[in-house]
Short mmCIF file of N, CA and C in Angstrom, two decimals:
data_model
loop_
_atom_site.label_atom_id
_atom_site.label_comp_id
_atom_site.label_asym_id
_atom_site.label_seq_id
_atom_site.Cartn_x
_atom_site.Cartn_y
_atom_site.Cartn_z
N MET P 1 4.26 35.05 63.15
CA MET P 1 4.64 33.72 62.67
C MET P 1 5.35 32.97 63.79
N ALA P 2 5.04 31.69 63.91
CA ALA P 2 5.66 30.86 64.95
C ALA P 2 7.11 30.58 64.57
N ARG P 3 7.95 30.55 65.57
CA ARG P 3 9.37 30.27 65.36
C ARG P 3 9.53 28.84 64.85
N ALA P 4 10.37 28.66 63.85
CA ALA P 4 10.59 27.34 63.27
C ALA P 4 11.07 26.36 64.33
N GLY P 5 10.52 25.19 64.31
CA GLY P 5 10.94 24.16 65.25
C GLY P 5 10.11 24.07 66.50
N LEU P 6 9.37 25.11 66.83
CA LEU P 6 8.52 25.05 68.01
C LEU P 6 7.21 24.36 67.67
N THR P 7 6.87 23.39 68.48
CA THR P 7 5.58 22.71 68.36
C THR P 7 5.02 22.57 69.77
N ALA P 8 3.74 22.30 69.87
CA ALA P 8 3.13 22.10 71.18
C ALA P 8 3.83 20.94 71.90
N GLN P 9 4.10 19.85 71.19
CA GLN P 9 4.74 18.69 71.80
C GLN P 9 6.14 19.03 72.30
N ARG P 10 6.88 19.76 71.51
CA ARG P 10 8.25 20.13 71.92
C ARG P 10 8.20 21.04 73.16
N LEU P 11 7.24 21.94 73.20
CA LEU P 11 7.10 22.82 74.36
C LEU P 11 6.70 22.04 75.61
N VAL P 12 5.81 21.08 75.46
CA VAL P 12 5.39 20.27 76.60
C VAL P 12 6.56 19.44 77.11
N GLU P 13 7.31 18.83 76.24
CA GLU P 13 8.47 18.05 76.66
C GLU P 13 9.50 18.92 77.36
N ALA P 14 9.75 20.11 76.82
CA ALA P 14 10.69 21.03 77.46
C ALA P 14 10.14 21.50 78.80
N GLY P 15 8.85 21.72 78.87
CA GLY P 15 8.23 22.10 80.13
C GLY P 15 8.34 21.00 81.17
N ALA P 16 8.20 19.75 80.73
CA ALA P 16 8.34 18.61 81.65
C ALA P 16 9.78 18.51 82.14
N GLU P 17 10.74 18.75 81.25
CA GLU P 17 12.15 18.74 81.67
C GLU P 17 12.42 19.86 82.67
N LEU P 18 11.87 21.04 82.40
CA LEU P 18 12.00 22.17 83.32
C LEU P 18 11.40 21.83 84.67
N ALA P 19 10.25 21.18 84.67
CA ALA P 19 9.61 20.78 85.92
C ALA P 19 10.51 19.85 86.72
N ASP P 20 11.15 18.91 86.05
CA ASP P 20 12.05 17.98 86.75
C ASP P 20 13.29 18.68 87.28
N GLU P 21 13.77 19.68 86.57
CA GLU P 21 14.98 20.39 86.97
C GLU P 21 14.72 21.42 88.07
N ALA P 22 13.65 22.19 87.92
CA ALA P 22 13.44 23.34 88.81
C ALA P 22 12.22 23.22 89.70
N GLY P 23 11.34 22.28 89.40
CA GLY P 23 10.10 22.12 90.14
C GLY P 23 8.91 22.52 89.30
N PHE P 24 7.82 21.81 89.45
CA PHE P 24 6.63 22.06 88.64
C PHE P 24 6.09 23.47 88.86
N ASP P 25 6.23 23.99 90.06
CA ASP P 25 5.74 25.35 90.34
C ASP P 25 6.54 26.42 89.60
N GLN P 26 7.71 26.09 89.10
CA GLN P 26 8.54 27.04 88.37
C GLN P 26 8.25 27.05 86.87
N VAL P 27 7.36 26.17 86.42
CA VAL P 27 7.03 26.10 85.00
C VAL P 27 6.04 27.21 84.67
N THR P 28 6.49 28.12 83.81
CA THR P 28 5.64 29.20 83.31
C THR P 28 5.93 29.38 81.83
N ALA P 29 5.04 30.06 81.16
CA ALA P 29 5.27 30.35 79.75
C ALA P 29 6.52 31.21 79.59
N SER P 30 6.73 32.16 80.50
CA SER P 30 7.91 33.01 80.38
C SER P 30 9.20 32.22 80.62
N ALA P 31 9.20 31.30 81.57
CA ALA P 31 10.39 30.47 81.81
C ALA P 31 10.68 29.60 80.59
N LEU P 32 9.63 29.09 79.98
CA LEU P 32 9.81 28.25 78.79
C LEU P 32 10.30 29.09 77.62
N ALA P 33 9.79 30.31 77.49
CA ALA P 33 10.26 31.19 76.42
C ALA P 33 11.74 31.49 76.58
N ARG P 34 12.17 31.72 77.82
CA ARG P 34 13.60 31.95 78.06
C ARG P 34 14.41 30.72 77.65
N ARG P 35 13.88 29.55 77.90
CA ARG P 35 14.59 28.31 77.56
C ARG P 35 14.83 28.20 76.06
N PHE P 36 13.88 28.70 75.28
CA PHE P 36 14.00 28.64 73.82
C PHE P 36 14.52 29.95 73.22
N ASP P 37 14.81 30.92 74.09
CA ASP P 37 15.29 32.22 73.66
C ASP P 37 14.34 32.86 72.65
N VAL P 38 13.06 32.84 73.02
CA VAL P 38 12.02 33.48 72.20
C VAL P 38 11.16 34.35 73.11
N LYS P 39 10.35 35.17 72.51
CA LYS P 39 9.40 35.97 73.26
C LYS P 39 8.22 35.09 73.65
N VAL P 40 7.60 35.40 74.78
CA VAL P 40 6.46 34.62 75.26
C VAL P 40 5.38 34.53 74.18
N ALA P 41 5.17 35.60 73.46
CA ALA P 41 4.14 35.61 72.42
C ALA P 41 4.37 34.51 71.38
N SER P 42 5.62 34.13 71.17
CA SER P 42 5.93 33.07 70.20
C SER P 42 5.35 31.72 70.62
N LEU P 43 5.14 31.53 71.91
CA LEU P 43 4.60 30.27 72.40
C LEU P 43 3.11 30.15 72.18
N TYR P 44 2.43 31.29 72.10
CA TYR P 44 0.98 31.29 72.07
C TYR P 44 0.38 30.78 70.77
N SER P 45 1.21 30.47 69.80
CA SER P 45 0.73 29.76 68.61
C SER P 45 0.54 28.28 68.91
N HIS P 46 1.14 27.83 70.03
CA HIS P 46 1.16 26.41 70.34
C HIS P 46 0.46 26.07 71.66
N ILE P 47 0.51 26.98 72.61
CA ILE P 47 -0.16 26.80 73.90
C ILE P 47 -0.93 28.08 74.21
N LYS P 48 -1.98 27.95 75.01
CA LYS P 48 -2.82 29.13 75.33
C LYS P 48 -2.16 30.01 76.37
N ASN P 49 -1.61 29.38 77.40
CA ASN P 49 -1.06 30.12 78.54
C ASN P 49 -0.36 29.12 79.46
N THR P 50 0.09 29.59 80.62
CA THR P 50 0.78 28.70 81.57
C THR P 50 -0.14 27.60 82.06
N GLN P 51 -1.40 27.89 82.30
CA GLN P 51 -2.36 26.87 82.74
C GLN P 51 -2.45 25.75 81.71
N ASP P 52 -2.55 26.10 80.45
CA ASP P 52 -2.61 25.11 79.37
C ASP P 52 -1.32 24.29 79.34
N LEU P 53 -0.18 24.95 79.47
CA LEU P 53 1.11 24.25 79.49
C LEU P 53 1.15 23.25 80.63
N LYS P 54 0.78 23.70 81.83
CA LYS P 54 0.81 22.80 82.99
C LYS P 54 -0.17 21.65 82.83
N THR P 55 -1.32 21.92 82.26
CA THR P 55 -2.29 20.85 82.01
C THR P 55 -1.70 19.81 81.07
N ARG P 56 -1.05 20.26 80.01
CA ARG P 56 -0.45 19.33 79.04
C ARG P 56 0.69 18.53 79.67
N ILE P 57 1.47 19.16 80.54
CA ILE P 57 2.54 18.43 81.24
C ILE P 57 1.91 17.39 82.17
N ALA P 58 0.84 17.75 82.85
CA ALA P 58 0.15 16.80 83.71
C ALA P 58 -0.35 15.60 82.92
N LEU P 59 -0.93 15.86 81.77
CA LEU P 59 -1.43 14.77 80.93
C LEU P 59 -0.30 13.86 80.45
N LEU P 60 0.81 14.48 80.07
CA LEU P 60 1.99 13.70 79.66
C LEU P 60 2.47 12.82 80.81
N ALA P 61 2.59 13.40 82.00
CA ALA P 61 3.09 12.65 83.15
C ALA P 61 2.14 11.53 83.53
N LEU P 62 0.85 11.79 83.52
CA LEU P 62 -0.13 10.74 83.83
C LEU P 62 -0.02 9.59 82.83
N GLU P 63 0.18 9.92 81.58
CA GLU P 63 0.32 8.90 80.53
C GLU P 63 1.60 8.08 80.74
N GLU P 64 2.71 8.78 80.99
CA GLU P 64 3.97 8.06 81.22
C GLU P 64 3.86 7.13 82.41
N LEU P 65 3.29 7.61 83.48
CA LEU P 65 3.16 6.81 84.70
C LEU P 65 2.21 5.64 84.48
N ALA P 66 1.12 5.86 83.75
CA ALA P 66 0.19 4.76 83.45
C ALA P 66 0.86 3.70 82.59
N ASP P 67 1.65 4.12 81.62
CA ASP P 67 2.35 3.15 80.77
C ASP P 67 3.31 2.30 81.59
N ARG P 68 4.04 2.94 82.49
CA ARG P 68 4.95 2.19 83.36
C ARG P 68 4.18 1.23 84.26
N GLY P 69 3.07 1.71 84.79
CA GLY P 69 2.26 0.86 85.66
C GLY P 69 1.74 -0.36 84.92
N ALA P 70 1.24 -0.16 83.72
CA ALA P 70 0.72 -1.27 82.93
C ALA P 70 1.82 -2.30 82.65
N SER P 71 3.00 -1.83 82.31
CA SER P 71 4.11 -2.76 82.06
C SER P 71 4.48 -3.53 83.32
N ALA P 72 4.49 -2.84 84.46
CA ALA P 72 4.88 -3.49 85.72
C ALA P 72 3.85 -4.51 86.17
N LEU P 73 2.59 -4.28 85.85
CA LEU P 73 1.53 -5.19 86.31
C LEU P 73 1.37 -6.43 85.43
N ALA P 74 1.87 -6.39 84.23
CA ALA P 74 1.67 -7.50 83.30
C ALA P 74 2.08 -8.83 83.92
N GLY P 75 1.14 -9.74 84.01
CA GLY P 75 1.40 -11.09 84.52
C GLY P 75 1.51 -11.19 86.03
N ARG P 76 1.19 -10.15 86.76
CA ARG P 76 1.32 -10.17 88.23
C ARG P 76 -0.04 -10.10 88.89
N ALA P 77 -0.08 -10.61 90.10
CA ALA P 77 -1.33 -10.57 90.88
C ALA P 77 -0.97 -10.48 92.36
N GLY P 78 -1.97 -10.13 93.15
CA GLY P 78 -1.80 -10.12 94.60
C GLY P 78 -0.71 -9.17 95.06
N LYS P 79 0.05 -9.61 96.06
CA LYS P 79 1.08 -8.76 96.63
C LYS P 79 2.16 -8.40 95.61
N ASP P 80 2.46 -9.31 94.71
CA ASP P 80 3.45 -9.03 93.68
C ASP P 80 3.01 -7.85 92.82
N ALA P 81 1.75 -7.81 92.45
CA ALA P 81 1.21 -6.69 91.66
C ALA P 81 1.20 -5.41 92.49
N LEU P 82 0.78 -5.51 93.73
CA LEU P 82 0.75 -4.35 94.62
C LEU P 82 2.14 -3.74 94.76
N THR P 83 3.13 -4.57 94.99
CA THR P 83 4.50 -4.10 95.17
C THR P 83 5.03 -3.48 93.88
N ALA P 84 4.80 -4.13 92.76
CA ALA P 84 5.29 -3.60 91.48
C ALA P 84 4.66 -2.25 91.18
N PHE P 85 3.38 -2.12 91.40
CA PHE P 85 2.69 -0.87 91.10
C PHE P 85 3.15 0.25 92.04
N ALA P 86 3.28 -0.07 93.31
CA ALA P 86 3.76 0.92 94.28
C ALA P 86 5.16 1.40 93.91
N ASN P 87 6.01 0.48 93.51
CA ASN P 87 7.38 0.84 93.14
C ASN P 87 7.43 1.71 91.88
N VAL P 88 6.47 1.53 90.98
CA VAL P 88 6.40 2.39 89.80
C VAL P 88 6.21 3.84 90.23
N TYR P 89 5.29 4.06 91.15
CA TYR P 89 5.04 5.43 91.63
C TYR P 89 6.30 6.01 92.28
N ARG P 90 6.89 5.25 93.16
CA ARG P 90 8.06 5.74 93.89
C ARG P 90 9.24 5.99 92.94
N ASP P 91 9.48 5.06 92.04
CA ASP P 91 10.59 5.21 91.10
C ASP P 91 10.37 6.40 90.16
N TYR P 92 9.15 6.57 89.68
CA TYR P 92 8.85 7.68 88.78
C TYR P 92 9.07 9.01 89.50
N ALA P 93 8.63 9.09 90.74
CA ALA P 93 8.81 10.32 91.52
C ALA P 93 10.29 10.64 91.72
N ARG P 94 11.09 9.62 91.89
CA ARG P 94 12.54 9.84 92.06
C ARG P 94 13.20 10.27 90.76
N GLU P 95 12.78 9.67 89.66
CA GLU P 95 13.37 9.98 88.35
C GLU P 95 12.87 11.29 87.77
N HIS P 96 11.60 11.59 88.03
CA HIS P 96 10.95 12.76 87.44
C HIS P 96 10.15 13.52 88.49
N PRO P 97 10.83 14.17 89.42
CA PRO P 97 10.10 14.81 90.52
C PRO P 97 9.10 15.87 90.09
N GLY P 98 9.44 16.66 89.09
CA GLY P 98 8.51 17.69 88.63
C GLY P 98 7.31 17.11 87.91
N ARG P 99 7.56 16.12 87.09
CA ARG P 99 6.44 15.45 86.39
C ARG P 99 5.54 14.74 87.39
N TYR P 100 6.17 14.13 88.39
CA TYR P 100 5.37 13.46 89.41
C TYR P 100 4.44 14.45 90.10
N THR P 101 4.96 15.61 90.44
CA THR P 101 4.11 16.66 91.02
C THR P 101 2.99 17.02 90.05
N ALA P 102 3.30 17.05 88.77
CA ALA P 102 2.30 17.39 87.76
C ALA P 102 1.15 16.39 87.72
N THR P 103 1.41 15.14 88.11
CA THR P 103 0.33 14.14 88.08
C THR P 103 -0.80 14.49 89.04
N ARG P 104 -0.52 15.39 89.98
CA ARG P 104 -1.54 15.79 90.94
C ARG P 104 -2.08 17.19 90.66
N PHE P 105 -1.75 17.73 89.50
CA PHE P 105 -2.26 19.04 89.10
C PHE P 105 -3.76 18.93 88.87
N ARG P 106 -4.51 19.87 89.42
CA ARG P 106 -5.97 19.82 89.29
C ARG P 106 -6.38 20.07 87.85
N LEU P 107 -7.09 19.09 87.30
CA LEU P 107 -7.61 19.19 85.94
C LEU P 107 -9.11 19.45 86.00
N ASP P 108 -9.63 20.10 84.96
CA ASP P 108 -11.07 20.28 84.93
C ASP P 108 -11.71 18.90 84.72
N PRO P 109 -12.97 18.72 85.13
CA PRO P 109 -13.59 17.39 85.09
C PRO P 109 -13.55 16.71 83.72
N GLU P 110 -13.77 17.46 82.66
CA GLU P 110 -13.76 16.87 81.32
C GLU P 110 -12.37 16.38 80.93
N THR P 111 -11.36 17.18 81.21
CA THR P 111 -9.98 16.80 80.90
C THR P 111 -9.56 15.62 81.75
N ALA P 112 -9.91 15.65 83.02
CA ALA P 112 -9.56 14.54 83.92
C ALA P 112 -10.20 13.24 83.45
N ALA P 113 -11.45 13.30 83.02
CA ALA P 113 -12.15 12.09 82.58
C ALA P 113 -11.52 11.49 81.33
N ALA P 114 -10.91 12.34 80.50
CA ALA P 114 -10.29 11.85 79.27
C ALA P 114 -8.81 11.53 79.45
N SER P 115 -8.28 11.75 80.64
CA SER P 115 -6.84 11.58 80.88
C SER P 115 -6.50 10.14 81.24
N ALA P 116 -5.20 9.89 81.35
CA ALA P 116 -4.72 8.57 81.78
C ALA P 116 -4.94 8.34 83.27
N GLY P 117 -5.41 9.36 83.98
CA GLY P 117 -5.74 9.19 85.39
C GLY P 117 -6.73 8.06 85.61
N ARG P 118 -7.64 7.91 84.68
CA ARG P 118 -8.61 6.80 84.76
C ARG P 118 -7.89 5.45 84.70
N ARG P 119 -6.83 5.36 83.90
CA ARG P 119 -6.08 4.11 83.81
C ARG P 119 -5.44 3.76 85.15
N HIS P 120 -4.98 4.79 85.88
CA HIS P 120 -4.38 4.55 87.19
C HIS P 120 -5.40 3.88 88.12
N ALA P 121 -6.59 4.44 88.16
CA ALA P 121 -7.65 3.87 89.02
C ALA P 121 -8.02 2.47 88.55
N GLU P 122 -8.09 2.26 87.24
CA GLU P 122 -8.43 0.93 86.71
C GLU P 122 -7.35 -0.10 87.08
N MET P 123 -6.08 0.33 87.03
CA MET P 123 -5.01 -0.61 87.40
C MET P 123 -5.08 -0.94 88.89
N MET P 124 -5.38 0.05 89.71
CA MET P 124 -5.52 -0.24 91.15
C MET P 124 -6.69 -1.19 91.37
N ARG P 125 -7.77 -0.97 90.65
CA ARG P 125 -8.92 -1.87 90.78
C ARG P 125 -8.56 -3.28 90.32
N ALA P 126 -7.73 -3.38 89.30
CA ALA P 126 -7.28 -4.70 88.83
C ALA P 126 -6.45 -5.39 89.91
N ILE P 127 -5.59 -4.65 90.56
CA ILE P 127 -4.81 -5.21 91.67
C ILE P 127 -5.74 -5.71 92.76
N LEU P 128 -6.76 -4.94 93.06
CA LEU P 128 -7.67 -5.27 94.15
C LEU P 128 -8.56 -6.47 93.84
N ARG P 129 -8.70 -6.84 92.56
CA ARG P 129 -9.45 -8.06 92.24
C ARG P 129 -8.79 -9.28 92.89
N GLY P 130 -7.47 -9.20 93.04
CA GLY P 130 -6.74 -10.29 93.68
C GLY P 130 -7.00 -10.36 95.18
N TYR P 131 -7.65 -9.35 95.73
CA TYR P 131 -7.97 -9.33 97.16
C TYR P 131 -9.46 -9.52 97.41
N ASP P 132 -10.22 -9.74 96.35
CA ASP P 132 -11.63 -10.08 96.46
C ASP P 132 -12.44 -9.02 97.22
N LEU P 133 -12.21 -7.77 96.90
CA LEU P 133 -12.99 -6.69 97.52
C LEU P 133 -14.14 -6.29 96.60
N GLU P 134 -15.29 -6.07 97.20
CA GLU P 134 -16.46 -5.61 96.47
C GLU P 134 -16.67 -4.13 96.75
N GLU P 135 -17.51 -3.49 95.95
CA GLU P 135 -17.85 -2.10 96.19
C GLU P 135 -18.72 -1.99 97.45
N PRO P 136 -18.64 -0.94 98.21
CA PRO P 136 -17.82 0.24 98.03
C PRO P 136 -16.40 0.08 98.60
N ASP P 137 -16.10 -1.10 99.15
CA ASP P 137 -14.78 -1.29 99.75
C ASP P 137 -13.64 -1.15 98.73
N ARG P 138 -13.91 -1.56 97.48
CA ARG P 138 -12.88 -1.42 96.46
C ARG P 138 -12.52 0.05 96.26
N THR P 139 -13.51 0.92 96.23
CA THR P 139 -13.25 2.36 96.09
C THR P 139 -12.49 2.89 97.30
N HIS P 140 -12.89 2.46 98.48
CA HIS P 140 -12.16 2.88 99.69
C HIS P 140 -10.70 2.44 99.61
N ALA P 141 -10.48 1.23 99.13
CA ALA P 141 -9.11 0.70 99.03
C ALA P 141 -8.29 1.44 97.98
N VAL P 142 -8.90 1.80 96.85
CA VAL P 142 -8.20 2.59 95.82
C VAL P 142 -7.73 3.91 96.43
N ARG P 143 -8.61 4.55 97.19
CA ARG P 143 -8.26 5.82 97.83
C ARG P 143 -7.15 5.62 98.86
N LEU P 144 -7.20 4.53 99.60
CA LEU P 144 -6.15 4.25 100.58
C LEU P 144 -4.80 4.04 99.90
N LEU P 145 -4.78 3.24 98.84
CA LEU P 145 -3.52 3.00 98.13
C LEU P 145 -2.95 4.30 97.59
N GLY P 146 -3.78 5.09 96.94
CA GLY P 146 -3.31 6.37 96.41
C GLY P 146 -2.76 7.26 97.51
N SER P 147 -3.44 7.28 98.65
CA SER P 147 -2.99 8.11 99.77
C SER P 147 -1.64 7.65 100.30
N VAL P 148 -1.48 6.35 100.44
CA VAL P 148 -0.21 5.83 100.97
C VAL P 148 0.92 6.06 99.96
N PHE P 149 0.69 5.73 98.70
CA PHE P 149 1.74 5.90 97.69
C PHE P 149 2.16 7.37 97.61
N HIS P 150 1.19 8.25 97.41
CA HIS P 150 1.52 9.67 97.25
C HIS P 150 2.07 10.26 98.53
N GLY P 151 1.48 9.92 99.65
CA GLY P 151 1.94 10.47 100.92
C GLY P 151 3.37 10.06 101.23
N TYR P 152 3.67 8.79 101.07
CA TYR P 152 5.02 8.31 101.34
C TYR P 152 6.03 8.98 100.43
N VAL P 153 5.71 9.00 99.13
CA VAL P 153 6.62 9.59 98.16
C VAL P 153 6.85 11.07 98.46
N ASP P 154 5.79 11.80 98.79
CA ASP P 154 5.95 13.23 99.10
C ASP P 154 6.81 13.44 100.34
N LEU P 155 6.57 12.67 101.38
CA LEU P 155 7.36 12.80 102.60
C LEU P 155 8.82 12.44 102.35
N GLU P 156 9.03 11.37 101.62
CA GLU P 156 10.40 10.95 101.32
C GLU P 156 11.13 11.99 100.47
N ALA P 157 10.44 12.51 99.46
CA ALA P 157 11.06 13.52 98.58
C ALA P 157 11.40 14.78 99.35
N GLY P 158 10.62 15.10 100.35
CA GLY P 158 10.88 16.27 101.17
C GLY P 158 11.92 16.06 102.24
N GLY P 159 12.52 14.87 102.29
CA GLY P 159 13.56 14.58 103.26
C GLY P 159 13.03 14.14 104.61
N GLY P 160 11.74 13.85 104.67
CA GLY P 160 11.12 13.50 105.94
C GLY P 160 11.63 12.23 106.59
N PHE P 161 12.25 11.36 105.82
CA PHE P 161 12.71 10.09 106.38
C PHE P 161 14.23 9.97 106.40
N SER P 162 14.92 11.05 106.09
CA SER P 162 16.37 10.96 105.92
C SER P 162 17.15 11.24 107.20
N HIS P 163 16.46 11.46 108.31
CA HIS P 163 17.16 11.86 109.54
C HIS P 163 17.19 10.78 110.62
N SER P 164 16.67 9.60 110.28
CA SER P 164 16.66 8.56 111.31
C SER P 164 16.66 7.17 110.69
N ALA P 165 17.06 6.22 111.49
CA ALA P 165 17.03 4.81 111.08
C ALA P 165 15.65 4.28 111.44
N PRO P 166 15.19 3.24 110.78
CA PRO P 166 15.81 2.49 109.69
C PRO P 166 15.70 3.25 108.37
N ASP P 167 16.40 2.70 107.39
CA ASP P 167 16.41 3.26 106.05
C ASP P 167 14.99 3.34 105.50
N SER P 168 14.71 4.36 104.69
CA SER P 168 13.35 4.53 104.16
C SER P 168 12.92 3.37 103.26
N GLN P 169 13.86 2.68 102.63
CA GLN P 169 13.51 1.50 101.82
C GLN P 169 12.89 0.42 102.70
N GLU P 170 13.45 0.23 103.88
CA GLU P 170 12.89 -0.77 104.80
C GLU P 170 11.47 -0.37 105.21
N SER P 171 11.28 0.90 105.50
CA SER P 171 9.94 1.36 105.87
C SER P 171 8.97 1.21 104.70
N TRP P 172 9.43 1.49 103.48
CA TRP P 172 8.59 1.34 102.29
C TRP P 172 8.16 -0.12 102.14
N SER P 173 9.10 -1.03 102.28
CA SER P 173 8.77 -2.46 102.17
C SER P 173 7.76 -2.88 103.24
N ARG P 174 7.96 -2.38 104.45
CA ARG P 174 7.03 -2.70 105.54
C ARG P 174 5.65 -2.11 105.28
N ALA P 175 5.61 -0.92 104.71
CA ALA P 175 4.32 -0.31 104.39
C ALA P 175 3.57 -1.14 103.36
N ILE P 176 4.27 -1.66 102.35
CA ILE P 176 3.63 -2.51 101.34
C ILE P 176 3.16 -3.81 101.99
N ASP P 177 3.98 -4.39 102.88
CA ASP P 177 3.55 -5.58 103.62
C ASP P 177 2.28 -5.30 104.42
N ALA P 178 2.23 -4.15 105.06
CA ALA P 178 1.06 -3.79 105.87
C ALA P 178 -0.17 -3.60 104.99
N LEU P 179 0.01 -2.96 103.83
CA LEU P 179 -1.12 -2.80 102.91
C LEU P 179 -1.63 -4.15 102.43
N ASP P 180 -0.71 -5.04 102.09
CA ASP P 180 -1.10 -6.38 101.66
C ASP P 180 -1.90 -7.09 102.76
N ALA P 181 -1.43 -7.03 103.99
CA ALA P 181 -2.13 -7.67 105.11
C ALA P 181 -3.51 -7.05 105.30
N LEU P 182 -3.58 -5.74 105.22
CA LEU P 182 -4.87 -5.06 105.39
C LEU P 182 -5.84 -5.46 104.27
N LEU P 183 -5.36 -5.48 103.04
CA LEU P 183 -6.23 -5.83 101.92
C LEU P 183 -6.72 -7.28 101.99
N ARG P 184 -5.87 -8.17 102.51
CA ARG P 184 -6.30 -9.57 102.68
C ARG P 184 -7.27 -9.73 103.84
N ASN P 185 -7.26 -8.79 104.76
CA ASN P 185 -8.13 -8.88 105.95
C ASN P 185 -8.95 -7.60 106.09
N TRP P 186 -9.54 -7.19 105.00
CA TRP P 186 -10.28 -5.91 104.98
C TRP P 186 -11.39 -5.95 106.02
N PRO P 187 -11.50 -4.90 106.83
CA PRO P 187 -12.52 -4.91 107.88
C PRO P 187 -13.94 -4.83 107.31
N ALA P 188 -14.84 -5.53 107.96
CA ALA P 188 -16.24 -5.49 107.55
C ALA P 188 -16.81 -4.10 107.87
N ALA P 189 -17.80 -3.72 107.10
CA ALA P 189 -18.42 -2.39 107.30
C ALA P 189 -19.08 -2.32 108.67
#
């Protein structure tokens, strides 16, 4: 019998909190069982295994990040939209480092297709409409934006920018300025 009060949603939320506190790589069914002071077997009424738990945390994080992105983009276009969306990624990573890592957890193709990850790409494509890019350049630009956002956030989170001037905020602002300039002057094929 499942322990009273445990639900899949409660386990996923606790797993997401654990990810933020200890790191996404530290999230396991056994760590979560310790958190609830239950045996690991008690969790299996609600989740299949650690892979299932991590997948559910990834889906939660993708949804949270997509919701924030949608709110930030409302009524914005061009550089204003680009800046708002980029800041959503950076702010989310700072507030929820483990969940942010979970957004890059490899999902199987079917799960990925049904996830909020598609909303992220759609929002980036919406931003790029303000830059008048056509395919395949729009896809190249989506990949570039994702690479810059994730790369910068990962380097910053790892302390890569904390040992020298200028401040990383200044570099972040300059990177967004550079992306805006590049998108307005996208090179011909």
